[in-house]
Amino acid sequence: MSTRPHVLLPLCLALALGGLSAVAVRAQPASPAAGESAFDIAMFQIEGNTVLPATVLEAAVAPFLGPGRGMAGVEGARQALEALYQQRGYLTVLVDIPEQRVQGGVVRLSVIEGRVGGRHVLGARWHDPARLREAVPAVAPGQVPDFHRLQAELAPLNQGEALRVQPVVKPGLRPGTVEVELQVRDQAPVSASLELNNQHAAGTAALRLSASARHDHLFQRGHSLQLTLQTAPAAPQQSRALVLAYAVPGQAPGSAWTYQLSASDSDVASLGGVQVLGRGLTVGLRHQQLLPRTEGASVLTLGVDLRRLEETVAFGAQADRFPLRYVPWQASLADGLALGAWQWQGSATLGAAWRVLGRREVSCPLSDGSVGTVDQFACKRNGGDGSFATLRTDHRLQRAAPGGQWALRLAGQWASGPLVSAEQASLGGADSVRGYHEGEASGDHSRLLSLEWRGRNRWPAAPAPASEAPAPASRQELVPLFFADVAQVRTESPAPGQAGRQSLWGVGAGVRAAAQAVGLQWEAGLDLARAGRASAATAVGDWRLHARLQARF
């Protein structure tokens, strides 16, 4: 994603421990060169090691034991040991051959462990230097630095754009030591955004306004708090939503716990005098863990929600209530990969709920007009069940091409049976099938295919210095695009008069723009799309403009 997510940990090493050179060789038996005196090697006595098990060292030099090995065998063992330390992440370790007289086939090798003499934080403006030092115990003074461990410790620090920490190793003030500088590039941890768009459902006010504020470094401990509010400015009663999220770094490197609260309230009057009121409250917990790979990292997320939903359908003096309370669980995995001109990002989310955790009977209007007591899921949805499972996938593939970039998206949902509306896939709108209102098609199963061509930036920013890439927050951009979206939903056990399948497709063109003005970063998007399939609210050939404008600081 992601998590983001690829984590890049640049290590700028300037090691100068008496001419240290890292020579990686493959351990293989060595024979004495012509003219060298041969002697037997029965055992290597390795002195000065404190970081690797003795059995590991013995295995590394074992191929160089034997009769007649001579100095070639000794040098081969030295190089093999040095390469072993390098591979294990101990880049400040040298192996030396001290002056000695070989007696009884015993050869001494001396391990010189370069230790950290000082650890310094440079350039930190918004983050406490003392806490940054504490976050990387792998390079604490007196330690033999393990750079593999250091990479793992830097991963949670370098997750976001607000903080970048780069370690630089320099010669120490005393022989046999190194100085570690943690060079910091950080930004203010406070950010906010305001967005106006027309992502609305059919029959509701056209505009939506959302505001978000975030602090990513509370109490100097990396805690994050985000608040998001959304409404319909012209008719606030039609759409009101609040989302509050609080994230705390976990004890394991690259892990975090997130506590979420979301509340929504809507009151929509539809044609025919029917009024639909919906209220929802969800309390959730998420645990996120980075899974490092050779390049980048996967993101594993485990979560559970407590949901309380209530829908009231009123017609005249009659009002039918459909309450729902249940506990869905989820597990998701997100990853990404770059191969030359190709870039792939994908995620898979498995969701599930069990009837035993949500068994509840409610008063429900029956088909004969009476009111009876039934299971809450059966009341909300014909054939609904408190035990269900879903699998959602979303894959995006991009490829650079002359003059622009191709982007392909494949997404879908599978369900074990009939789902309540909160768990169904909802398609149509700016983020799925353009040319339609938001959520014009919904169902238990879905599949989405989107193909997009993005042209070159027609508003290039001023060239950045060769040593410095342009900051994403200050980019200037004007990119044309063309797209085609197609999707289908399928509903199990549809109600009388409800279609079991529904398809949508649209084609069109758009533009993306970004610029910095009056101290704010502005982003805008316009997509003009033509609907190719009729729905309840859209006719074939209808044109729809999807627009959004966002300001951030």
PDB file of C-alpha atoms in Angstrom, residues 311-313 319-324 360-381:
ATOM      1  CA  GLU A 311     -32.489   1.805   8.206  1.00  0.00           C
ATOM      2  CA  THR A 312     -36.001   3.219   8.395  1.00  0.00           C
ATOM      3  CA  VAL A 313     -38.308   3.277   5.380  1.00  0.00           C
ATOM      4  CA  ALA A 319     -42.420   3.410   9.154  1.00  0.00           C
ATOM      5  CA  ASP A 320     -40.567   0.090   8.927  1.00  0.00           C
ATOM      6  CA  ARG A 321     -37.288  -0.327  10.796  1.00  0.00           C
ATOM      7  CA  PHE A 322     -34.482  -2.680   9.765  1.00  0.00           C
ATOM      8  CA  PRO A 323     -31.843  -2.763  12.549  1.00  0.00           C
ATOM      9  CA  LEU A 324     -28.626  -4.733  12.199  1.00  0.00           C
ATOM     10  CA  ARG A 360     -30.312 -11.524  17.225  1.00  0.00           C
ATOM     11  CA  GLU A 361     -34.029 -11.573  16.476  1.00  0.00           C
ATOM     12  CA  VAL A 362     -35.929  -8.401  15.642  1.00  0.00           C
ATOM     13  CA  SER A 363     -39.465  -7.318  14.839  1.00  0.00           C
ATOM     14  CA  CYS A 364     -39.766  -7.298  11.078  1.00  0.00           C
ATOM     15  CA  PRO A 365     -42.518  -6.445   8.560  1.00  0.00           C
ATOM     16  CA  LEU A 366     -43.523  -9.625   6.723  1.00  0.00           C
ATOM     17  CA  SER A 367     -44.655 -10.048   3.127  1.00  0.00           C
ATOM     18  CA  ASP A 368     -48.309 -10.456   4.181  1.00  0.00           C
ATOM     19  CA  GLY A 369     -48.283  -7.042   5.871  1.00  0.00           C
ATOM     20  CA  SER A 370     -48.021  -8.356   9.420  1.00  0.00           C
ATOM     21  CA  VAL A 371     -45.094  -7.965  11.812  1.00  0.00           C
ATOM     22  CA  GLY A 372     -43.201 -10.978  13.085  1.00  0.00           C
ATOM     23  CA  THR A 373     -40.003 -11.873  14.901  1.00  0.00           C
ATOM     24  CA  VAL A 374     -37.215 -13.119  12.631  1.00  0.00           C
ATOM     25  CA  ASP A 375     -33.420 -13.179  12.471  1.00  0.00           C
ATOM     26  CA  GLN A 376     -31.975  -9.687  11.872  1.00  0.00           C
ATOM     27  CA  PHE A 377     -30.170 -10.739   8.675  1.00  0.00           C
ATOM     28  CA  ALA A 378     -33.250 -12.424   7.221  1.00  0.00           C
ATOM     29  CA  CYS A 379     -35.220  -9.252   7.983  1.00  0.00           C
ATOM     30  CA  LYS A 380     -32.711  -7.040   6.216  1.00  0.00           C
ATOM     31  CA  ARG A 381     -32.146  -9.283   3.181  1.00  0.00           C
TER      32      ARG A 381
END
